[in-house]
XYZ file of C-alpha atoms in Angstrom:
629
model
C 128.390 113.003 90.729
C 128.250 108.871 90.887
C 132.097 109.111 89.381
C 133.198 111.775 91.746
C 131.383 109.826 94.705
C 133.120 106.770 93.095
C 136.371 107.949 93.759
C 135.991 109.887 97.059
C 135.196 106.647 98.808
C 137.477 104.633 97.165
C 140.258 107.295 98.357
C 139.337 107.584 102.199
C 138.205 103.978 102.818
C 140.982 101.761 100.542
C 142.159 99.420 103.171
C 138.539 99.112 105.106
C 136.142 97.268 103.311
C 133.010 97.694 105.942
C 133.536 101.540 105.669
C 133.731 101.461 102.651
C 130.453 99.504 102.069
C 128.647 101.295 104.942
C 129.853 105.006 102.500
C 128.577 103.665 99.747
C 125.385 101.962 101.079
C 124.339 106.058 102.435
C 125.054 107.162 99.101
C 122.867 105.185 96.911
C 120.105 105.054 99.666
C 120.400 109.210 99.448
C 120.462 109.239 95.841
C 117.222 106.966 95.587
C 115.340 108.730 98.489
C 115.910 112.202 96.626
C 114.686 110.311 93.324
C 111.911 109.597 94.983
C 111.487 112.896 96.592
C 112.005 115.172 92.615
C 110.697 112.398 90.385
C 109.901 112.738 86.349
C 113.535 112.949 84.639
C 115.372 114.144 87.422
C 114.613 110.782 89.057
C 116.720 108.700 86.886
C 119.043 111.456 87.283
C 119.451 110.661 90.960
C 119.286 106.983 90.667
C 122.239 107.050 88.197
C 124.181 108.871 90.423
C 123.590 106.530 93.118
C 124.706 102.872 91.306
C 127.171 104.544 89.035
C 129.514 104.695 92.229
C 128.832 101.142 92.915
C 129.455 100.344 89.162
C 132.769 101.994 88.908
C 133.975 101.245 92.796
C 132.997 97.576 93.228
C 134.911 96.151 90.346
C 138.061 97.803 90.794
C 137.830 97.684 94.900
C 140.792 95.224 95.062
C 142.748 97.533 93.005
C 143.432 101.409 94.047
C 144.968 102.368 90.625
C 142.804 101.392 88.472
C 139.911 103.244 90.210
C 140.542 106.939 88.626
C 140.792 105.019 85.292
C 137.838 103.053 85.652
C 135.821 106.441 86.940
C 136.730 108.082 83.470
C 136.237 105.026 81.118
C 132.581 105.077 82.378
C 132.330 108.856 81.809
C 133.104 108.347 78.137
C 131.450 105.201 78.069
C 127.799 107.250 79.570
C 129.044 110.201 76.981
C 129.234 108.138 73.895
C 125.814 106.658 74.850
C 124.467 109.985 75.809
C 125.061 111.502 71.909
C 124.506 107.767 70.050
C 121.134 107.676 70.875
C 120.390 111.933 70.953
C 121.596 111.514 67.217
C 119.326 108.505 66.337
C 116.631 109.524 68.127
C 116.544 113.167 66.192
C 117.406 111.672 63.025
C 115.581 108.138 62.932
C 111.733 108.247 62.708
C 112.140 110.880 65.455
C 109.229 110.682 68.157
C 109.418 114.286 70.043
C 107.194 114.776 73.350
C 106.572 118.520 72.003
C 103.992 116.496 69.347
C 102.994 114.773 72.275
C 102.363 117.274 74.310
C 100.558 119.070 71.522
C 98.422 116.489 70.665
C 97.582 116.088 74.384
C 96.608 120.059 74.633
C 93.787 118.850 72.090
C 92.363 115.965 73.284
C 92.576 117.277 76.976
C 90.573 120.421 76.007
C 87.927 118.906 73.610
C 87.314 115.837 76.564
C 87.129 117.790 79.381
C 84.852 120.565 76.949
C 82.756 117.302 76.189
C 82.891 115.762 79.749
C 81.837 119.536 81.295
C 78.601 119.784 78.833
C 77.701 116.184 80.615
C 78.571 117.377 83.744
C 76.306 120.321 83.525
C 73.300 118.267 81.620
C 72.952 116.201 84.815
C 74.386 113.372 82.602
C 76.895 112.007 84.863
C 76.337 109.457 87.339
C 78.273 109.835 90.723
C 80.567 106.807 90.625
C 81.333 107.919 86.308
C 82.131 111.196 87.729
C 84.741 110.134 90.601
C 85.946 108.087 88.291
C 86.663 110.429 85.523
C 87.829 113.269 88.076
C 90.410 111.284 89.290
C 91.427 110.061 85.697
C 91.952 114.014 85.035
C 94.246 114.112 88.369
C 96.425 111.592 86.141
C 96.294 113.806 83.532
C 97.305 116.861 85.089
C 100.136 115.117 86.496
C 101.418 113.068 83.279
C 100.968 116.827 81.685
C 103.546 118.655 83.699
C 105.926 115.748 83.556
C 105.567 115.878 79.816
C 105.772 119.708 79.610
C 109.355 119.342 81.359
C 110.613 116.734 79.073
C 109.136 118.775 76.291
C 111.100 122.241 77.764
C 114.529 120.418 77.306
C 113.575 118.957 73.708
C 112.168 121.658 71.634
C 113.246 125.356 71.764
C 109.635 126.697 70.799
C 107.981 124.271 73.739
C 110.840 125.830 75.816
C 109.775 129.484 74.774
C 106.015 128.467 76.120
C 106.598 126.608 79.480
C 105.417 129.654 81.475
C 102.312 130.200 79.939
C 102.001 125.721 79.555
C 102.691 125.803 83.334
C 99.759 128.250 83.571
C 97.414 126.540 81.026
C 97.846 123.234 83.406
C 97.058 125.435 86.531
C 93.908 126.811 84.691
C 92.768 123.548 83.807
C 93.370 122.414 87.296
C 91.573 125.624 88.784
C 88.555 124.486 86.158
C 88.059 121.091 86.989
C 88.323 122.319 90.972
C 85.123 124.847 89.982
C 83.291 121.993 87.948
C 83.934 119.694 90.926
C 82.214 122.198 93.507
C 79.685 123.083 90.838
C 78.264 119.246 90.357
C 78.664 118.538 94.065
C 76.501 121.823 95.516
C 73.941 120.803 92.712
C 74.137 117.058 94.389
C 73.593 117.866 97.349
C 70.420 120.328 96.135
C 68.642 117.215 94.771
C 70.026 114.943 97.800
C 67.771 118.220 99.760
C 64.785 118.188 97.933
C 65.173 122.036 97.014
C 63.268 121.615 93.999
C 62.750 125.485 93.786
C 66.408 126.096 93.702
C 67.241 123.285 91.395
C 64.151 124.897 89.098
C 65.776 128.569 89.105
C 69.551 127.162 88.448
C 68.874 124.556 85.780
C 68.244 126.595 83.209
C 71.408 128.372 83.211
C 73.115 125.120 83.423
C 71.462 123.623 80.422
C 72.223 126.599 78.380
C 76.016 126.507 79.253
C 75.733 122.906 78.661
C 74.325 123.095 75.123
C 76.610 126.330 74.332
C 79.659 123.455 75.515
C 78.120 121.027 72.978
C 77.637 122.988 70.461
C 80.972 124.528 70.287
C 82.950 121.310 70.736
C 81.614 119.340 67.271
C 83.609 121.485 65.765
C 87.167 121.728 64.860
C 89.070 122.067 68.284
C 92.046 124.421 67.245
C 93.283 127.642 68.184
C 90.425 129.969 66.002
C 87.573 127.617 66.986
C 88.995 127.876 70.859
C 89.152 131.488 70.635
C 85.523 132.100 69.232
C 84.265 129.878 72.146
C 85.743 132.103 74.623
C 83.884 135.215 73.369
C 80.743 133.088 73.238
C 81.539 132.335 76.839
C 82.113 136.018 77.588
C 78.669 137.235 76.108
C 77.439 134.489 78.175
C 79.282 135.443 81.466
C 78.400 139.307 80.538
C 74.584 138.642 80.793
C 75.019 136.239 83.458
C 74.349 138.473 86.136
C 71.476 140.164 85.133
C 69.300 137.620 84.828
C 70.435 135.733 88.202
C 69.098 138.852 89.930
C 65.868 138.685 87.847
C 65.644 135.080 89.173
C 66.918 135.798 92.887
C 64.119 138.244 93.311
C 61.047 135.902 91.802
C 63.010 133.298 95.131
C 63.082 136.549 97.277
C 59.400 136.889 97.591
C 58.321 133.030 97.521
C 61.254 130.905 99.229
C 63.617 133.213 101.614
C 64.908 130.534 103.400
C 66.841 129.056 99.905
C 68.459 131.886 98.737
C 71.568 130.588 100.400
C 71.709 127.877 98.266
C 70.772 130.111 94.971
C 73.403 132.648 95.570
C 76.063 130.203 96.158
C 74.791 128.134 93.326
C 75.188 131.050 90.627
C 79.071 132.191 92.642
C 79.929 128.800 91.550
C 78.462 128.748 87.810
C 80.030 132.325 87.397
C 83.423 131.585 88.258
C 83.436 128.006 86.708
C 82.876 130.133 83.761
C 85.286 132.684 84.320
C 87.946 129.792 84.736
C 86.546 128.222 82.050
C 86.935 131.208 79.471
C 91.122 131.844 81.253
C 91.632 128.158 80.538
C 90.575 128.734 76.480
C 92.281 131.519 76.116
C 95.607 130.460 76.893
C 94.674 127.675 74.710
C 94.026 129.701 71.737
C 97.005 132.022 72.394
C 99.411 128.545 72.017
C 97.939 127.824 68.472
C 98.152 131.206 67.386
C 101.574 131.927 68.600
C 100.004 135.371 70.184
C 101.217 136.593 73.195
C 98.605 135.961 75.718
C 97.422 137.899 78.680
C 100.241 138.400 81.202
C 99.012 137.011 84.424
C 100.929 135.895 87.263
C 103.660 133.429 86.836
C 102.536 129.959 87.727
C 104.879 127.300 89.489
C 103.782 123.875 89.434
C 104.960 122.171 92.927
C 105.831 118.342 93.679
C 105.345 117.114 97.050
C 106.136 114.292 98.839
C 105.895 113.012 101.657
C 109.418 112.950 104.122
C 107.963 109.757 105.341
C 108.124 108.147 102.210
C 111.562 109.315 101.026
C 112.999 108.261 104.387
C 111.619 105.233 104.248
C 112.869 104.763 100.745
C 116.307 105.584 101.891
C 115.797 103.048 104.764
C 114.809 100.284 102.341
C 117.511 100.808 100.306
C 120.468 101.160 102.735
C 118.877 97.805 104.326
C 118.779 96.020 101.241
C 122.169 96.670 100.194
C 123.704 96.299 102.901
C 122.692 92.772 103.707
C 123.985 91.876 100.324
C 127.006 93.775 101.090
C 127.792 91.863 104.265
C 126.973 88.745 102.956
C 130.182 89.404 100.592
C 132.361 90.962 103.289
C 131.944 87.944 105.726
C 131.422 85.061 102.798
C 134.272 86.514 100.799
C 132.778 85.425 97.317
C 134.135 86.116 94.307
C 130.894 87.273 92.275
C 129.746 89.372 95.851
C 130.409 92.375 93.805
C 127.877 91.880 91.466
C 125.472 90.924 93.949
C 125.678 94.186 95.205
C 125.345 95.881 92.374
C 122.298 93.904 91.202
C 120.870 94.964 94.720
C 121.433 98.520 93.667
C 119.916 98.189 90.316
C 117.124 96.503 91.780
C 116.327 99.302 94.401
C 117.329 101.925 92.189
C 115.138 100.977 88.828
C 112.038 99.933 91.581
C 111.871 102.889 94.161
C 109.011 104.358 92.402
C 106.920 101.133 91.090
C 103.935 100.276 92.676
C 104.398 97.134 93.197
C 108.613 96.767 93.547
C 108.811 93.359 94.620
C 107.060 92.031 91.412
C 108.758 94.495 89.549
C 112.069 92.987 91.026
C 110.964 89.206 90.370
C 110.391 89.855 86.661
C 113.688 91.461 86.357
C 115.331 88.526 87.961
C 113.729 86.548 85.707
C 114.792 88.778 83.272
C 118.515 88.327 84.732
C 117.976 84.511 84.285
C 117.285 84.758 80.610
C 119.959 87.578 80.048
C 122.610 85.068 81.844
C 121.051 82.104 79.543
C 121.454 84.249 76.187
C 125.115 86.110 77.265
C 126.360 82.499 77.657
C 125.247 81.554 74.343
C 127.163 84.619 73.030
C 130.144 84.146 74.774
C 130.886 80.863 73.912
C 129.613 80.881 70.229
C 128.618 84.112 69.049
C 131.975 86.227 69.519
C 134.613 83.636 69.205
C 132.614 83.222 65.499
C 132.501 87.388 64.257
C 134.897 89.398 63.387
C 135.017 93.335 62.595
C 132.277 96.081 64.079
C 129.344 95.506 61.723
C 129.004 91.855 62.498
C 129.171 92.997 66.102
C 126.102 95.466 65.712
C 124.429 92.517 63.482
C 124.330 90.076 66.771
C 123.738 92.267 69.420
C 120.715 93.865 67.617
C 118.451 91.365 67.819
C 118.493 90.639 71.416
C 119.261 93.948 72.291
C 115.689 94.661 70.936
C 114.327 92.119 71.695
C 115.134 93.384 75.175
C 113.757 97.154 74.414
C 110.893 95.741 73.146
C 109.563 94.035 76.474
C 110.619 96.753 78.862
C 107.751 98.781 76.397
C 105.090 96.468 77.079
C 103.607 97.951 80.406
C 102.691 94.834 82.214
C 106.057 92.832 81.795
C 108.402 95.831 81.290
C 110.312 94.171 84.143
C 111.143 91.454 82.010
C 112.285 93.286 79.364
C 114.396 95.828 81.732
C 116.359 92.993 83.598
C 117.370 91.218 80.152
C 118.582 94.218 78.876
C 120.564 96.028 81.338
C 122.151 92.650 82.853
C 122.906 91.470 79.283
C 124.935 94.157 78.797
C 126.402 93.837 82.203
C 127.360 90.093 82.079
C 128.052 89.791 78.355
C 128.478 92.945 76.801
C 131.231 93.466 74.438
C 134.734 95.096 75.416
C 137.752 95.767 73.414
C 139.271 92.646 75.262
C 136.518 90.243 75.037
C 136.833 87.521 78.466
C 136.141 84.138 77.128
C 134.833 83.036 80.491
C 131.971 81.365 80.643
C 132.376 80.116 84.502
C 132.465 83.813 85.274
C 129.459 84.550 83.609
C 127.305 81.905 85.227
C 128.611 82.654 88.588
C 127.997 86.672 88.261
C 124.526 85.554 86.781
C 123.786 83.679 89.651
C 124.799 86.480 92.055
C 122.859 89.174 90.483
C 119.748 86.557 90.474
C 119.955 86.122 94.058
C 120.445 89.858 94.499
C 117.433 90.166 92.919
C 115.073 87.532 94.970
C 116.725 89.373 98.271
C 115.322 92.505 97.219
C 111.925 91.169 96.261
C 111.869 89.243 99.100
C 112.295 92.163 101.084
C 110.243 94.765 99.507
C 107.232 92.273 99.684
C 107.877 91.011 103.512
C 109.884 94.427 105.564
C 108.721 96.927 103.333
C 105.649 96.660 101.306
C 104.718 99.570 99.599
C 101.214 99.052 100.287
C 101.707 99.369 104.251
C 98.357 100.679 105.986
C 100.755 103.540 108.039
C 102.501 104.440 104.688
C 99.087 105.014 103.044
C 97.933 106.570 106.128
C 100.800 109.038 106.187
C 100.120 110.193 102.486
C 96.505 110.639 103.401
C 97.718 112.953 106.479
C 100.050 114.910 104.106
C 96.697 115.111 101.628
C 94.673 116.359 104.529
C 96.975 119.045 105.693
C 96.439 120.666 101.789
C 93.606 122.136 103.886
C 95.689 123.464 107.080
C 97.804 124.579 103.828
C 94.592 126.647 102.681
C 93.656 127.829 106.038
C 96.937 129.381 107.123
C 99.023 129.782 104.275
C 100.341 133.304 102.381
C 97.793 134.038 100.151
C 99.861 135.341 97.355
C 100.360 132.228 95.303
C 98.570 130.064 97.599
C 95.622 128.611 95.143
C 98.171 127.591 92.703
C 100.327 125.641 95.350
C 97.521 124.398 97.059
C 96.424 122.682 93.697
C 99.216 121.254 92.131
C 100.635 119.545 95.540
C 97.441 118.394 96.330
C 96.611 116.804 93.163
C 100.686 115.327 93.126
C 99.853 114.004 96.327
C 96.348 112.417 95.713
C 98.341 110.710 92.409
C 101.036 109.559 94.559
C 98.301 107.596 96.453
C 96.193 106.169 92.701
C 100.036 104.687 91.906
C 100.131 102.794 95.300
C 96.334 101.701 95.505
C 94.671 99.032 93.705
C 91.868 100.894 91.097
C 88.076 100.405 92.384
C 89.372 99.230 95.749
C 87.583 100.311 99.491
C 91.204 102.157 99.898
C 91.039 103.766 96.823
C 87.799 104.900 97.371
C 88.341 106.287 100.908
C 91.743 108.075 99.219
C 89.490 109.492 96.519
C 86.884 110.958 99.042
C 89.953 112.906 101.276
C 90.899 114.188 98.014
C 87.822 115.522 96.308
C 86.758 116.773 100.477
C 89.990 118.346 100.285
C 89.700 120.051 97.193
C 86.410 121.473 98.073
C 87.195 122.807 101.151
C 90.185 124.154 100.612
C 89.014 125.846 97.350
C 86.183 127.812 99.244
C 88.888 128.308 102.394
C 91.239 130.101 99.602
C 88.426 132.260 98.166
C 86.830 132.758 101.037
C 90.132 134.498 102.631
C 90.857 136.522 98.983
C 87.554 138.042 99.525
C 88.278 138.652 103.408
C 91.354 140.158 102.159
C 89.773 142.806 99.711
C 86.901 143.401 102.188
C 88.894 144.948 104.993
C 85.900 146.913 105.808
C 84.040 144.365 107.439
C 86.023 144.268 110.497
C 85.454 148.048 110.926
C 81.699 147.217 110.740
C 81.583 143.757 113.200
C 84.041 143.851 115.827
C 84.124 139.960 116.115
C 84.220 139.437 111.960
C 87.855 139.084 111.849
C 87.996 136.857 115.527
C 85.263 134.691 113.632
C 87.105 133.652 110.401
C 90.408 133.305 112.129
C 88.669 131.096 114.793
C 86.632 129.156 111.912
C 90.068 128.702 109.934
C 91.908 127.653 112.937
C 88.678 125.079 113.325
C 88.922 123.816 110.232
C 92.289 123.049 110.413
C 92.455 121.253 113.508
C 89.573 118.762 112.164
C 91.416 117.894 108.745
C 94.737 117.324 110.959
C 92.820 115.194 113.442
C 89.282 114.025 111.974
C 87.076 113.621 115.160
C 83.495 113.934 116.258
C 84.549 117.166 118.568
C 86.138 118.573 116.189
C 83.679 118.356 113.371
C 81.465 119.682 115.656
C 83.454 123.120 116.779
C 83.936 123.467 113.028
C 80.365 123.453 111.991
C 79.584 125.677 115.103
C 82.856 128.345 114.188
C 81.658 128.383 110.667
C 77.814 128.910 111.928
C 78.803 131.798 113.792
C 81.050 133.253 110.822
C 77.607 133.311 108.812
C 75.894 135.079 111.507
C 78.835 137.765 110.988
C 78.588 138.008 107.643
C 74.816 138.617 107.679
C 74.760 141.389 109.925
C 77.765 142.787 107.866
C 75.268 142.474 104.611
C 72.264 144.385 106.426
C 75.060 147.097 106.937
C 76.136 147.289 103.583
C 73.164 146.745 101.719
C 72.621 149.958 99.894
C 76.226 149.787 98.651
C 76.391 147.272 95.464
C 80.139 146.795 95.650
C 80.082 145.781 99.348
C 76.778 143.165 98.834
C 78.347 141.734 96.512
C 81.595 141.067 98.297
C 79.426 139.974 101.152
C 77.327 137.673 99.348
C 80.438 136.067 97.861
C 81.949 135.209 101.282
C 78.689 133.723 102.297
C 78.779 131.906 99.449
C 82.154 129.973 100.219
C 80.458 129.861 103.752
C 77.586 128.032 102.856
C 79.867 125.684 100.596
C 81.913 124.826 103.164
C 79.317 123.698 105.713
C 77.037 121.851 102.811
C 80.714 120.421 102.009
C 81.038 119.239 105.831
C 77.564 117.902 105.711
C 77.601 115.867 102.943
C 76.295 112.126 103.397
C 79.400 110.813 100.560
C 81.983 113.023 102.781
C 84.606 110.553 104.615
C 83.346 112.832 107.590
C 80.228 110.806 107.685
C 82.297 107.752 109.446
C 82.419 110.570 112.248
């Protein structure tokens, strides 16, 4: 696409040199704000498309007929690359991301078995929890991107990406229930209901020591598929004795049984998620098929905000290089502009870009300083192909070896790809060391434009940008309350926990913004959770409107509620929610004294008052960023 682009704009615009800089300005801005927008490997996929036009068109601007042959050289030339280092990589001390992934799949399950047993024991302090909750949204994340590099790599990974897709959604759905689970408990003690916290923490220590006991063993498939039926016998009994224990509360403390009932909802189906999440597990190991469930889609989302701003940046950047060469005429503008490229292309989805853009220029400096050296010693000295590979290896790895290192990558990635661009080798080697210093000097200031700019016009740590990612996390929950069911949970979780890792890239660890980021998301995560079960329930009880005339006018008006306060937090608004989902309670009471007799019914009932009484603890909570309100 970069070739083809390449030569449509050096067909239409070959006598007008602002048009044709303003063409190919849009075009690498659109290929960089659509890398922004897909990310994992289809992001360098975009970005290459983007400054491969400006590679091939730039030099060969001044001359028309050399364009189409210039397009296809760097075909070949990306081909030959393309295959080298496929072959190498499969037959050299190969390093696959399907034994990555795999050894992932075990750690991730016997942590998060380990890190649930604490959970449960009351072992966790709150900040070690948000901590390690949001270190699991990182994980989820780094997972799927893994899973699709490990889809194109191995053919048995790519037989199991449907059910790894779903494995990653389970394990989302299971840290969403733990989440919940350790919150309503928090908020118990936070209460004082000491004769709730009495009745439920027994069942919690028992799960907790059942966790513990089962994970000092071998974690592989077997050992994962005997803890799921010890998780089943657990699950099977469950219920029995939490009506045992509700009716010892029935007769002493009425007014808690809110609390208990929702309490044991939440252990139950932690449980139940717990036990899907093993078994697909085990079924990967054992090469089984596992139990067909729905197909899972895992969804990136980003905000149009951010990738038009991206394309903004980018078509602002280049194209103040690009008129500095129009109107100065200089004979190394070319590679100015292209250096502006690279720089916004290789950057649009740091962190930090304008550091990342000063260590490549320094990078450029050093790659200028060392393709001098070779130009003027190293070739005019070799002769024949292995003597070739002999020199360039060294510095070449050198190069690779930096870009590897995570804090000074930069360094590493501006010495290697402008080495190759000043200095690297052709079949008619230009002795020109003038050149070389000039075109090193133009992709240097290129560079300190660019960081310039990214850290003056368009930091990426702008309060509105944050803000805006914040607003897209919030409206997860609008998402939740108005959104087709079928499917929805599954969306609703991956985007959410994209977005929310979006926002830990951007933000500075353990700092008040980070913080106030984490809160929205865990808020939103709760609420939205309950909102989606609450609604699945609503959906198989159809009954209940028969019975209340106002039960379906009451959850419609609570959703609509809820929605409105997560688009626009504000005292009124919290208020009307707390009030709409006050009066949905009321609803669902006097549809429980109906149904009473009828065990089916209760139990939907007491369910759906359940995710009721979540939500408003939830919306009550002294940690919840509604609290500012």
């Amino acid at each position: 696409m970069g070739t083809i682009a390449a030569l449509v704009l050096g067909a239409v615009f070959v006598q007008q040199p602002e048009l044709y800089m303003l063409g190919l300005t849009c075009w690498i801005g659109a290929c960089i704000a659509a890398a922004v927008r897909y990310r994992h490997f289809q992001w360098y996929g975009f970005v290459l498309a983007g400054y491969t036009a400006a590679l091939i068109g730039i030099p060969t601007v001044t001359e028309p007929n050399a364009l189409f042959l210039a397009a296809l050289t760097r075909a070949a030339e990306v081909a030959v690359g393309i295959v080298c280092s496929s072959a190498v990589s499969a037959l050299i001390v190969p390093q696959r991301s399907s034994l990555a992934l795999q050894r992932t799949l075990r750690d991730r399950y016997r942590d998060f078995t380990a890190f649930a047993a604490q959970v449960l024991g009351g072992k966790v302090g709150r900040g070690e929890f948000e901590g390690r909750f949001a270190d699991l949204v990182d994980e989820i994340v780094g997972f799927e991107a893994t899973r699709t590099f490990a889809a194109f790599e191995d053919p048995g990974m790519r037989s199991h990406s449907r059910r790894l897709a779903r494995l990653n959604s389970e394990f989302m759905d299971a840290c969403a229930r733990l989440h919940a689970l350790r919150q309503l408990f928090k908020r118990m003690l936070a209460g004082g209901l000491s004769p709730v916290i009495d009745a439920t923490t027994p069942y919690f220590d028992e799960l907790s020591a059942l966790l513990v006991h089962q994970n000092a063993k071998t974690v592989d498939a077997a050992h994962a598929a005997r803890v799921a039926v010890e998780l089943r016998i657990f699950q099977a009994v469950l219920p029995r004795r939490v009506r045992q224990t509700r009716q010892a509360l029935e007769a002493s403390v009425p007014d808690l049984l809110a609390d208990f009932d929702t309490s044991a909802e939440l252990l139950y189906r932690f449980v139940d998620e717990f036990i899907r999440y093993t078994e697909t597990y085990a079924s990967l190991g054992q090469h089984r098929p596992a139990k067909e469930r729905q197909a899972v889609r895992y969804v990136n989302k980003t905000n149009s905000l951010v990738v038009g701003f991206t394309f903004l940046r980018t078509v602002i950047v280049v194209a103040i290089v690009g008129c500095f060469w129009i109107e100065t005429n200089w004979p190394s503008g070319g590679l100015a502009v292209i250096g502006a490229a690279l720089a916004c292309a290789l950057t649009s989805t740091a962190p930090n870009p304008s550091r990342l853009t000063l260590q490549m220029a320094i990078g450029a400096v050093f790659a200028t300083m060392a393709g001098y050296l070779y130009t003027c010693y190293v070739y005019p000295n070799i002769d024949g192909f292995p003597l070739l590979c002999a020199t360039l290896a060294p510095v070449l790895a050198f190069g690779a070896f930096l870009a590897m290192r995570p804090g000074i990558s930069g360094y590493g990635v501006g010495f290697s790809v402008f080495f190759c661009l000043l200095a690297g080798p052709d079949n008619v080697v230009s002795y020109q060391p003038d050149l070389l210093i000039n075109n090193g000097i133009a992709i240097v200031a290129a560079m300190l434009v660019a960081s310039l700019a990214f850290a003056v016009i368009f930091p990426a740590q702008m309060p509105w940008l944050i803000g805006k990612i914040k607003g897209s996390l919030r409206s997860q929950v609008v998402l939740a309350c108005k959104g087709e069911l079928h499917g929805l949970n599954q969306y609703f979780q991956s985007s959410t926990h994209d977005l929310m890792a979006q926002l830990r890239v951007l933000l500075t660890k353990r700092s008040r913004q980070h913080r106030d980021a984490l809160r929205w998301m865990l808020i939103t995560l709760e609420v939205g959770h309950a909102v989606i079960d609450l609604r699945n329930e609503a959906a198989h009880a159809a009954y209940a409107e028969v019975l209340h005339p106002r039960w379906s006018a009451c959850l419609e008006q609570m959703n609509d509620d809820i929605a409105a306060l997560f688009e626009q937090p504000t005292p009124r608004h919290l208020e009307r929610v707390l009030a709409s989902v006050r009066e949905t309670i009321g609803a669902a009471q006097a549809v429980l004294e109906i149904v009473h007799t009828d065990r089916e019914r209760r139990h939907d009932l007491q369910r759906m008052l359940g995710s009721l009484h979540f939500i408003r603890t939830a919306l009550l909570d002294k940690d919840a960023p509604f609290t500012t309100l």
